[in-house]
Amino acid sequence: MRLAIYPGSFDPITNGHLDIIGRASRIFDRLTVAVAHNSAKRGLFTVNERVELIRESVRAIGNVEVSTFEGLLIDYASDSGALAIVRGLRAVTDFDYEYAMHQMNSEMSPEIETMFLVASKEFSYLSSTIVKEFARYGRPVDNFTPPAVSEALLKKFGH
Ligand code: PNS
């Protein structure tokens, strides 16, 4: 059973994340989308809300499950018996951070690969931060997020 972890903040999940999930789920037998608890960063959505929005959005994909983790990603990946950590790469601006994260994680547990999937062209500029910013000021974001997220953003911002 080849398991991979797709970790992130997912505050909230976007169509860009969904694209990576769909592609990674075809490479591995099982994919766990893992929402990080980050006490230093208060999000728009609670971790539970994010999990629910992801669950709703990946329902059609059979081999994907959604979970949360606290502490170090590499410990979580190791404890889960994962073969790989999957990360999406959009532009070169992502690279430095992703490279550092990969180096550090592979120092700690060299048997766990980090696998980068390059974002599809149509999602290369998309981020949760940008989506939230547009939704906050009442712009529809239906083209950029799964329906459950567009709805949840509308509710959050009261538009
Ligand atoms: O969606 P994001 O915010 O880019 O995801 C970043 C995330 C959650 C994957 C990263 O911050 C992380 O792994 N956090 C857990 C703590 C950890 O392992 N930190 C060391 C990374 S080298």
mmCIF file with all atom_site columns, C-alpha atoms and ligand atoms in Angstrom:
data_model
loop_
_atom_site.group_PDB
_atom_site.id
_atom_site.type_symbol
_atom_site.label_atom_id
_atom_site.label_alt_id
_atom_site.label_comp_id
_atom_site.label_asym_id
_atom_site.label_entity_id
_atom_site.label_seq_id
_atom_site.pdbx_PDB_ins_code
_atom_site.Cartn_x
_atom_site.Cartn_y
_atom_site.Cartn_z
_atom_site.occupancy
_atom_site.B_iso_or_equiv
_atom_site.pdbx_formal_charge
_atom_site.auth_seq_id
_atom_site.auth_comp_id
_atom_site.auth_asym_id
_atom_site.auth_atom_id
_atom_site.pdbx_PDB_model_num
ATOM   1   C CA  . MET A 1 1   ? 0.000   0.000  0.000   1.00 0.00 ? 1   MET A CA  1
ATOM   2   C CA  . ARG A 1 2   ? 1.730   3.146  -1.210  1.00 0.00 ? 2   ARG A CA  1
ATOM   3   C CA  . LEU A 1 3   ? 0.609   6.036  0.978   1.00 0.00 ? 3   LEU A CA  1
ATOM   4   C CA  . ALA A 1 4   ? 1.440   9.709  0.466   1.00 0.00 ? 4   ALA A CA  1
ATOM   5   C CA  . ILE A 1 5   ? 0.695   12.725 2.637   1.00 0.00 ? 5   ILE A CA  1
ATOM   6   C CA  . TYR A 1 6   ? -0.412  16.025 1.113   1.00 0.00 ? 6   TYR A CA  1
ATOM   7   C CA  . PRO A 1 7   ? 0.064   18.523 3.957   1.00 0.00 ? 7   PRO A CA  1
ATOM   8   C CA  . GLY A 1 8   ? -0.897  22.169 4.161   1.00 0.00 ? 8   GLY A CA  1
ATOM   9   C CA  . SER A 1 9   ? -2.865  24.910 5.839   1.00 0.00 ? 9   SER A CA  1
ATOM   10  C CA  . PHE A 1 10  ? -5.795  24.657 3.413   1.00 0.00 ? 10  PHE A CA  1
ATOM   11  C CA  . ASP A 1 11  ? -7.383  27.867 4.722   1.00 0.00 ? 11  ASP A CA  1
ATOM   12  C CA  . PRO A 1 12  ? -9.413  27.171 2.640   1.00 0.00 ? 12  PRO A CA  1
ATOM   13  C CA  . ILE A 1 13  ? -8.875  24.484 -0.014  1.00 0.00 ? 13  ILE A CA  1
ATOM   14  C CA  . THR A 1 14  ? -8.821  25.900 -3.569  1.00 0.00 ? 14  THR A CA  1
ATOM   15  C CA  . ASN A 1 15  ? -9.181  24.363 -7.021  1.00 0.00 ? 15  ASN A CA  1
ATOM   16  C CA  . GLY A 1 16  ? -5.374  24.449 -7.207  1.00 0.00 ? 16  GLY A CA  1
ATOM   17  C CA  . HIS A 1 17  ? -5.140  22.130 -4.187  1.00 0.00 ? 17  HIS A CA  1
ATOM   18  C CA  . LEU A 1 18  ? -7.883  19.971 -5.646  1.00 0.00 ? 18  LEU A CA  1
ATOM   19  C CA  . ASP A 1 19  ? -5.928  19.616 -8.885  1.00 0.00 ? 19  ASP A CA  1
ATOM   20  C CA  . ILE A 1 20  ? -2.857  18.398 -6.955  1.00 0.00 ? 20  ILE A CA  1
ATOM   21  C CA  . ILE A 1 21  ? -5.023  15.998 -4.899  1.00 0.00 ? 21  ILE A CA  1
ATOM   22  C CA  . GLY A 1 22  ? -6.570  14.491 -8.045  1.00 0.00 ? 22  GLY A CA  1
ATOM   23  C CA  . ARG A 1 23  ? -3.194  14.016 -9.710  1.00 0.00 ? 23  ARG A CA  1
ATOM   24  C CA  . ALA A 1 24  ? -1.436  12.635 -6.613  1.00 0.00 ? 24  ALA A CA  1
ATOM   25  C CA  . SER A 1 25  ? -4.312  10.249 -5.932  1.00 0.00 ? 25  SER A CA  1
ATOM   26  C CA  . ARG A 1 26  ? -3.663  8.628  -9.304  1.00 0.00 ? 26  ARG A CA  1
ATOM   27  C CA  . ILE A 1 27  ? 0.000   8.016  -8.462  1.00 0.00 ? 27  ILE A CA  1
ATOM   28  C CA  . PHE A 1 28  ? -0.419  6.556  -4.959  1.00 0.00 ? 28  PHE A CA  1
ATOM   29  C CA  . ASP A 1 29  ? -2.719  3.862  -3.584  1.00 0.00 ? 29  ASP A CA  1
ATOM   30  C CA  . ARG A 1 30  ? -3.849  6.173  -0.805  1.00 0.00 ? 30  ARG A CA  1
ATOM   31  C CA  . LEU A 1 31  ? -3.476  9.880  -0.248  1.00 0.00 ? 31  LEU A CA  1
ATOM   32  C CA  . THR A 1 32  ? -3.989  11.599 3.102   1.00 0.00 ? 32  THR A CA  1
ATOM   33  C CA  . VAL A 1 33  ? -4.700  15.310 2.925   1.00 0.00 ? 33  VAL A CA  1
ATOM   34  C CA  . ALA A 1 34  ? -3.335  16.523 6.257   1.00 0.00 ? 34  ALA A CA  1
ATOM   35  C CA  . VAL A 1 35  ? -4.321  19.888 7.721   1.00 0.00 ? 35  VAL A CA  1
ATOM   36  C CA  . ALA A 1 36  ? -1.628  21.347 9.985   1.00 0.00 ? 36  ALA A CA  1
ATOM   37  C CA  . HIS A 1 37  ? -2.545  22.740 13.389  1.00 0.00 ? 37  HIS A CA  1
ATOM   38  C CA  . ASN A 1 38  ? -0.536  25.933 13.578  1.00 0.00 ? 38  ASN A CA  1
ATOM   39  C CA  . SER A 1 39  ? -0.951  27.721 16.889  1.00 0.00 ? 39  SER A CA  1
ATOM   40  C CA  . ALA A 1 40  ? 1.114   30.693 15.647  1.00 0.00 ? 40  ALA A CA  1
ATOM   41  C CA  . LYS A 1 41  ? -1.197  31.366 12.700  1.00 0.00 ? 41  LYS A CA  1
ATOM   42  C CA  . ARG A 1 42  ? -4.878  32.018 13.240  1.00 0.00 ? 42  ARG A CA  1
ATOM   43  C CA  . GLY A 1 43  ? -6.754  31.188 10.096  1.00 0.00 ? 43  GLY A CA  1
ATOM   44  C CA  . LEU A 1 44  ? -10.052 32.359 8.688   1.00 0.00 ? 44  LEU A CA  1
ATOM   45  C CA  . PHE A 1 45  ? -11.501 28.861 9.087   1.00 0.00 ? 45  PHE A CA  1
ATOM   46  C CA  . THR A 1 46  ? -10.956 26.600 12.104  1.00 0.00 ? 46  THR A CA  1
ATOM   47  C CA  . VAL A 1 47  ? -9.067  23.390 11.470  1.00 0.00 ? 47  VAL A CA  1
ATOM   48  C CA  . ASN A 1 48  ? -12.339 21.448 11.793  1.00 0.00 ? 48  ASN A CA  1
ATOM   49  C CA  . GLU A 1 49  ? -14.051 23.690 9.241   1.00 0.00 ? 49  GLU A CA  1
ATOM   50  C CA  . ARG A 1 50  ? -11.130 23.212 6.834   1.00 0.00 ? 50  ARG A CA  1
ATOM   51  C CA  . VAL A 1 51  ? -11.310 19.436 7.247   1.00 0.00 ? 51  VAL A CA  1
ATOM   52  C CA  . GLU A 1 52  ? -15.041 19.462 6.531   1.00 0.00 ? 52  GLU A CA  1
ATOM   53  C CA  . LEU A 1 53  ? -14.590 21.645 3.426   1.00 0.00 ? 53  LEU A CA  1
ATOM   54  C CA  . ILE A 1 54  ? -11.870 19.322 2.117   1.00 0.00 ? 54  ILE A CA  1
ATOM   55  C CA  . ARG A 1 55  ? -13.987 16.209 2.834   1.00 0.00 ? 55  ARG A CA  1
ATOM   56  C CA  . GLU A 1 56  ? -16.875 17.742 0.949   1.00 0.00 ? 56  GLU A CA  1
ATOM   57  C CA  . SER A 1 57  ? -14.609 18.615 -1.987  1.00 0.00 ? 57  SER A CA  1
ATOM   58  C CA  . VAL A 1 58  ? -12.835 15.243 -2.353  1.00 0.00 ? 58  VAL A CA  1
ATOM   59  C CA  . ARG A 1 59  ? -15.891 13.060 -1.864  1.00 0.00 ? 59  ARG A CA  1
ATOM   60  C CA  . ALA A 1 60  ? -15.773 11.826 -5.469  1.00 0.00 ? 60  ALA A CA  1
ATOM   61  C CA  . ILE A 1 61  ? -12.181 10.590 -5.162  1.00 0.00 ? 61  ILE A CA  1
ATOM   62  C CA  . GLY A 1 62  ? -12.132 7.097  -3.669  1.00 0.00 ? 62  GLY A CA  1
ATOM   63  C CA  . ASN A 1 63  ? -8.625  6.786  -2.237  1.00 0.00 ? 63  ASN A CA  1
ATOM   64  C CA  . VAL A 1 64  ? -8.331  10.153 -0.468  1.00 0.00 ? 64  VAL A CA  1
ATOM   65  C CA  . GLU A 1 65  ? -8.818  10.694 3.249   1.00 0.00 ? 65  GLU A CA  1
ATOM   66  C CA  . VAL A 1 66  ? -8.567  13.853 5.294   1.00 0.00 ? 66  VAL A CA  1
ATOM   67  C CA  . SER A 1 67  ? -6.767  14.192 8.599   1.00 0.00 ? 67  SER A CA  1
ATOM   68  C CA  . THR A 1 68  ? -4.994  16.710 10.847  1.00 0.00 ? 68  THR A CA  1
ATOM   69  C CA  . PHE A 1 69  ? -1.617  16.779 12.529  1.00 0.00 ? 69  PHE A CA  1
ATOM   70  C CA  . GLU A 1 70  ? 0.196   18.711 15.222  1.00 0.00 ? 70  GLU A CA  1
ATOM   71  C CA  . GLY A 1 71  ? 3.948   19.094 15.530  1.00 0.00 ? 71  GLY A CA  1
ATOM   72  C CA  . LEU A 1 72  ? 6.409   18.187 12.823  1.00 0.00 ? 72  LEU A CA  1
ATOM   73  C CA  . LEU A 1 73  ? 5.204   17.041 9.443   1.00 0.00 ? 73  LEU A CA  1
ATOM   74  C CA  . ILE A 1 74  ? 8.050   14.557 9.106   1.00 0.00 ? 74  ILE A CA  1
ATOM   75  C CA  . ASP A 1 75  ? 7.057   12.856 12.381  1.00 0.00 ? 75  ASP A CA  1
ATOM   76  C CA  . TYR A 1 76  ? 3.467   12.613 11.232  1.00 0.00 ? 76  TYR A CA  1
ATOM   77  C CA  . ALA A 1 77  ? 4.510   11.227 7.838   1.00 0.00 ? 77  ALA A CA  1
ATOM   78  C CA  . SER A 1 78  ? 6.819   8.731  9.498   1.00 0.00 ? 78  SER A CA  1
ATOM   79  C CA  . ASP A 1 79  ? 4.221   7.581  12.044  1.00 0.00 ? 79  ASP A CA  1
ATOM   80  C CA  . SER A 1 80  ? 1.676   7.158  9.237   1.00 0.00 ? 80  SER A CA  1
ATOM   81  C CA  . GLY A 1 81  ? 4.026   4.892  7.289   1.00 0.00 ? 81  GLY A CA  1
ATOM   82  C CA  . ALA A 1 82  ? 3.943   7.269  4.313   1.00 0.00 ? 82  ALA A CA  1
ATOM   83  C CA  . LEU A 1 83  ? 6.281   6.781  1.388   1.00 0.00 ? 83  LEU A CA  1
ATOM   84  C CA  . ALA A 1 84  ? 6.164   10.396 0.304   1.00 0.00 ? 84  ALA A CA  1
ATOM   85  C CA  . ILE A 1 85  ? 5.124   13.939 1.077   1.00 0.00 ? 85  ILE A CA  1
ATOM   86  C CA  . VAL A 1 86  ? 3.450   15.690 -1.852  1.00 0.00 ? 86  VAL A CA  1
ATOM   87  C CA  . ARG A 1 87  ? 3.727   19.448 -2.366  1.00 0.00 ? 87  ARG A CA  1
ATOM   88  C CA  . GLY A 1 88  ? 2.480   21.631 -5.203  1.00 0.00 ? 88  GLY A CA  1
ATOM   89  C CA  . LEU A 1 89  ? 4.843   24.122 -6.836  1.00 0.00 ? 89  LEU A CA  1
ATOM   90  C CA  . ARG A 1 90  ? 3.353   27.176 -8.500  1.00 0.00 ? 90  ARG A CA  1
ATOM   91  C CA  . ALA A 1 91  ? 6.071   29.646 -9.400  1.00 0.00 ? 91  ALA A CA  1
ATOM   92  C CA  . VAL A 1 92  ? 9.756   30.100 -8.582  1.00 0.00 ? 92  VAL A CA  1
ATOM   93  C CA  . THR A 1 93  ? 8.658   32.134 -5.563  1.00 0.00 ? 93  THR A CA  1
ATOM   94  C CA  . ASP A 1 94  ? 7.546   28.872 -3.926  1.00 0.00 ? 94  ASP A CA  1
ATOM   95  C CA  . PHE A 1 95  ? 10.878  27.234 -4.510  1.00 0.00 ? 95  PHE A CA  1
ATOM   96  C CA  . ASP A 1 96  ? 13.142  28.533 -1.713  1.00 0.00 ? 96  ASP A CA  1
ATOM   97  C CA  . TYR A 1 97  ? 10.755  27.610 1.080   1.00 0.00 ? 97  TYR A CA  1
ATOM   98  C CA  . GLU A 1 98  ? 9.854   24.267 -0.468  1.00 0.00 ? 98  GLU A CA  1
ATOM   99  C CA  . TYR A 1 99  ? 13.500  23.434 -1.050  1.00 0.00 ? 99  TYR A CA  1
ATOM   100 C CA  . ALA A 1 100 ? 14.424  24.233 2.562   1.00 0.00 ? 100 ALA A CA  1
ATOM   101 C CA  . MET A 1 101 ? 11.504  22.191 3.841   1.00 0.00 ? 101 MET A CA  1
ATOM   102 C CA  . HIS A 1 102 ? 12.483  19.260 1.648   1.00 0.00 ? 102 HIS A CA  1
ATOM   103 C CA  . GLN A 1 103 ? 16.140  19.426 2.706   1.00 0.00 ? 103 GLN A CA  1
ATOM   104 C CA  . MET A 1 104 ? 15.310  19.570 6.387   1.00 0.00 ? 104 MET A CA  1
ATOM   105 C CA  . ASN A 1 105 ? 12.727  16.796 6.200   1.00 0.00 ? 105 ASN A CA  1
ATOM   106 C CA  . SER A 1 106 ? 15.016  14.539 4.217   1.00 0.00 ? 106 SER A CA  1
ATOM   107 C CA  . GLU A 1 107 ? 17.846  15.118 6.722   1.00 0.00 ? 107 GLU A CA  1
ATOM   108 C CA  . MET A 1 108 ? 15.486  13.885 9.425   1.00 0.00 ? 108 MET A CA  1
ATOM   109 C CA  . SER A 1 109 ? 13.951  10.957 7.532   1.00 0.00 ? 109 SER A CA  1
ATOM   110 C CA  . PRO A 1 110 ? 15.735  10.259 4.248   1.00 0.00 ? 110 PRO A CA  1
ATOM   111 C CA  . GLU A 1 111 ? 13.445  7.309  3.486   1.00 0.00 ? 111 GLU A CA  1
ATOM   112 C CA  . ILE A 1 112 ? 10.471  9.665  2.992   1.00 0.00 ? 112 ILE A CA  1
ATOM   113 C CA  . GLU A 1 113 ? 10.555  11.342 -0.400  1.00 0.00 ? 113 GLU A CA  1
ATOM   114 C CA  . THR A 1 114 ? 9.185   14.799 -1.066  1.00 0.00 ? 114 THR A CA  1
ATOM   115 C CA  . MET A 1 115 ? 7.451   14.852 -4.396  1.00 0.00 ? 115 MET A CA  1
ATOM   116 C CA  . PHE A 1 116 ? 6.701   18.153 -6.109  1.00 0.00 ? 116 PHE A CA  1
ATOM   117 C CA  . LEU A 1 117 ? 3.859   18.382 -8.576  1.00 0.00 ? 117 LEU A CA  1
ATOM   118 C CA  . VAL A 1 118 ? 3.971   21.491 -10.737 1.00 0.00 ? 118 VAL A CA  1
ATOM   119 C CA  . ALA A 1 119 ? 0.685   23.375 -10.582 1.00 0.00 ? 119 ALA A CA  1
ATOM   120 C CA  . SER A 1 120 ? -1.401  23.202 -13.733 1.00 0.00 ? 120 SER A CA  1
ATOM   121 C CA  . LYS A 1 121 ? -1.174  26.411 -15.771 1.00 0.00 ? 121 LYS A CA  1
ATOM   122 C CA  . GLU A 1 122 ? -4.654  27.616 -14.903 1.00 0.00 ? 122 GLU A CA  1
ATOM   123 C CA  . PHE A 1 123 ? -3.881  27.453 -11.171 1.00 0.00 ? 123 PHE A CA  1
ATOM   124 C CA  . SER A 1 124 ? -0.336  28.786 -11.190 1.00 0.00 ? 124 SER A CA  1
ATOM   125 C CA  . TYR A 1 125 ? -1.350  32.122 -9.624  1.00 0.00 ? 125 TYR A CA  1
ATOM   126 C CA  . LEU A 1 126 ? -3.985  30.806 -7.246  1.00 0.00 ? 126 LEU A CA  1
ATOM   127 C CA  . SER A 1 127 ? -3.617  30.856 -3.460  1.00 0.00 ? 127 SER A CA  1
ATOM   128 C CA  . SER A 1 128 ? -5.913  30.644 -0.451  1.00 0.00 ? 128 SER A CA  1
ATOM   129 C CA  . THR A 1 129 ? -4.760  34.135 0.546   1.00 0.00 ? 129 THR A CA  1
ATOM   130 C CA  . ILE A 1 130 ? -5.801  35.710 -2.764  1.00 0.00 ? 130 ILE A CA  1
ATOM   131 C CA  . VAL A 1 131 ? -9.133  33.889 -2.780  1.00 0.00 ? 131 VAL A CA  1
ATOM   132 C CA  . LYS A 1 132 ? -9.900  35.139 0.760   1.00 0.00 ? 132 LYS A CA  1
ATOM   133 C CA  . GLU A 1 133 ? -8.969  38.686 -0.180  1.00 0.00 ? 133 GLU A CA  1
ATOM   134 C CA  . PHE A 1 134 ? -11.380 38.772 -3.134  1.00 0.00 ? 134 PHE A CA  1
ATOM   135 C CA  . ALA A 1 135 ? -14.170 37.040 -1.196  1.00 0.00 ? 135 ALA A CA  1
ATOM   136 C CA  . ARG A 1 136 ? -13.748 39.489 1.717   1.00 0.00 ? 136 ARG A CA  1
ATOM   137 C CA  . TYR A 1 137 ? -14.686 42.368 -0.575  1.00 0.00 ? 137 TYR A CA  1
ATOM   138 C CA  . GLY A 1 138 ? -17.635 40.598 -2.130  1.00 0.00 ? 138 GLY A CA  1
ATOM   139 C CA  . ARG A 1 139 ? -16.165 39.317 -5.380  1.00 0.00 ? 139 ARG A CA  1
ATOM   140 C CA  . PRO A 1 140 ? -17.406 35.846 -6.388  1.00 0.00 ? 140 PRO A CA  1
ATOM   141 C CA  . VAL A 1 141 ? -14.679 33.197 -6.268  1.00 0.00 ? 141 VAL A CA  1
ATOM   142 C CA  . ASP A 1 142 ? -16.690 30.285 -7.686  1.00 0.00 ? 142 ASP A CA  1
ATOM   143 C CA  . ASN A 1 143 ? -14.183 29.751 -10.493 1.00 0.00 ? 143 ASN A CA  1
ATOM   144 C CA  . PHE A 1 144 ? -11.351 29.275 -8.042  1.00 0.00 ? 144 PHE A CA  1
ATOM   145 C CA  . THR A 1 145 ? -12.770 27.165 -5.225  1.00 0.00 ? 145 THR A CA  1
ATOM   146 C CA  . PRO A 1 146 ? -14.947 24.069 -4.827  1.00 0.00 ? 146 PRO A CA  1
ATOM   147 C CA  . PRO A 1 147 ? -18.661 24.961 -4.379  1.00 0.00 ? 147 PRO A CA  1
ATOM   148 C CA  . ALA A 1 148 ? -18.664 24.198 -0.638  1.00 0.00 ? 148 ALA A CA  1
ATOM   149 C CA  . VAL A 1 149 ? -15.844 26.711 -0.139  1.00 0.00 ? 149 VAL A CA  1
ATOM   150 C CA  . SER A 1 150 ? -17.491 29.478 -2.183  1.00 0.00 ? 150 SER A CA  1
ATOM   151 C CA  . GLU A 1 151 ? -20.587 29.023 -0.049  1.00 0.00 ? 151 GLU A CA  1
ATOM   152 C CA  . ALA A 1 152 ? -18.619 29.013 3.210   1.00 0.00 ? 152 ALA A CA  1
ATOM   153 C CA  . LEU A 1 153 ? -16.760 32.191 2.182   1.00 0.00 ? 153 LEU A CA  1
ATOM   154 C CA  . LEU A 1 154 ? -20.031 33.928 1.393   1.00 0.00 ? 154 LEU A CA  1
ATOM   155 C CA  . LYS A 1 155 ? -21.296 33.025 4.861   1.00 0.00 ? 155 LYS A CA  1
ATOM   156 C CA  . LYS A 1 156 ? -18.064 34.065 6.612   1.00 0.00 ? 156 LYS A CA  1
ATOM   157 C CA  . PHE A 1 157 ? -18.014 37.484 5.014   1.00 0.00 ? 157 PHE A CA  1
ATOM   158 C CA  . GLY A 1 158 ? -21.772 37.966 5.068   1.00 0.00 ? 158 GLY A CA  1
ATOM   159 C CA  . HIS A 1 159 ? -22.178 38.881 1.403   1.00 0.00 ? 159 HIS A CA  1
HETATM 160 O O1  . PNS B 2 .   ? -0.140  25.291 3.017   1.00 0.00 ? 1   PNS B O1  1
HETATM 161 P P1  . PNS B 2 .   ? 1.157   25.699 3.654   1.00 0.00 ? 1   PNS B P1  1
HETATM 162 O O2  . PNS B 2 .   ? 0.895   26.787 4.690   1.00 0.00 ? 1   PNS B O2  1
HETATM 163 O O3  . PNS B 2 .   ? 2.198   26.086 2.642   1.00 0.00 ? 1   PNS B O3  1
HETATM 164 O O4  . PNS B 2 .   ? 1.706   24.405 4.442   1.00 0.00 ? 1   PNS B O4  1
HETATM 165 C C1  . PNS B 2 .   ? 2.890   24.475 5.203   1.00 0.00 ? 1   PNS B C1  1
HETATM 166 C C2  . PNS B 2 .   ? 3.039   23.222 6.088   1.00 0.00 ? 1   PNS B C2  1
HETATM 167 C C3  . PNS B 2 .   ? 1.843   23.096 7.007   1.00 0.00 ? 1   PNS B C3  1
HETATM 168 C C4  . PNS B 2 .   ? 3.145   21.999 5.243   1.00 0.00 ? 1   PNS B C4  1
HETATM 169 C C5  . PNS B 2 .   ? 4.356   23.408 6.919   1.00 0.00 ? 1   PNS B C5  1
HETATM 170 O O5  . PNS B 2 .   ? 4.336   24.613 7.602   1.00 0.00 ? 1   PNS B O5  1
HETATM 171 C C6  . PNS B 2 .   ? 4.566   22.279 7.924   1.00 0.00 ? 1   PNS B C6  1
HETATM 172 O O6  . PNS B 2 .   ? 5.014   21.214 7.560   1.00 0.00 ? 1   PNS B O6  1
HETATM 173 N N1  . PNS B 2 .   ? 4.234   22.529 9.199   1.00 0.00 ? 1   PNS B N1  1
HETATM 174 C C7  . PNS B 2 .   ? 4.336   21.552 10.259  1.00 0.00 ? 1   PNS B C7  1
HETATM 175 C C8  . PNS B 2 .   ? 5.521   21.868 11.165  1.00 0.00 ? 1   PNS B C8  1
HETATM 176 C C9  . PNS B 2 .   ? 6.830   21.420 10.511  1.00 0.00 ? 1   PNS B C9  1
HETATM 177 O O7  . PNS B 2 .   ? 7.046   20.252 10.229  1.00 0.00 ? 1   PNS B O7  1
HETATM 178 N N2  . PNS B 2 .   ? 7.708   22.410 10.279  1.00 0.00 ? 1   PNS B N2  1
HETATM 179 C C10 . PNS B 2 .   ? 9.002   22.190 9.693   1.00 0.00 ? 1   PNS B C10 1
HETATM 180 C C11 . PNS B 2 .   ? 8.992   22.246 8.201   1.00 0.00 ? 1   PNS B C11 1
HETATM 181 S S1  . PNS B 2 .   ? 10.646  22.041 7.617   1.00 0.00 ? 1   PNS B S1  1
#
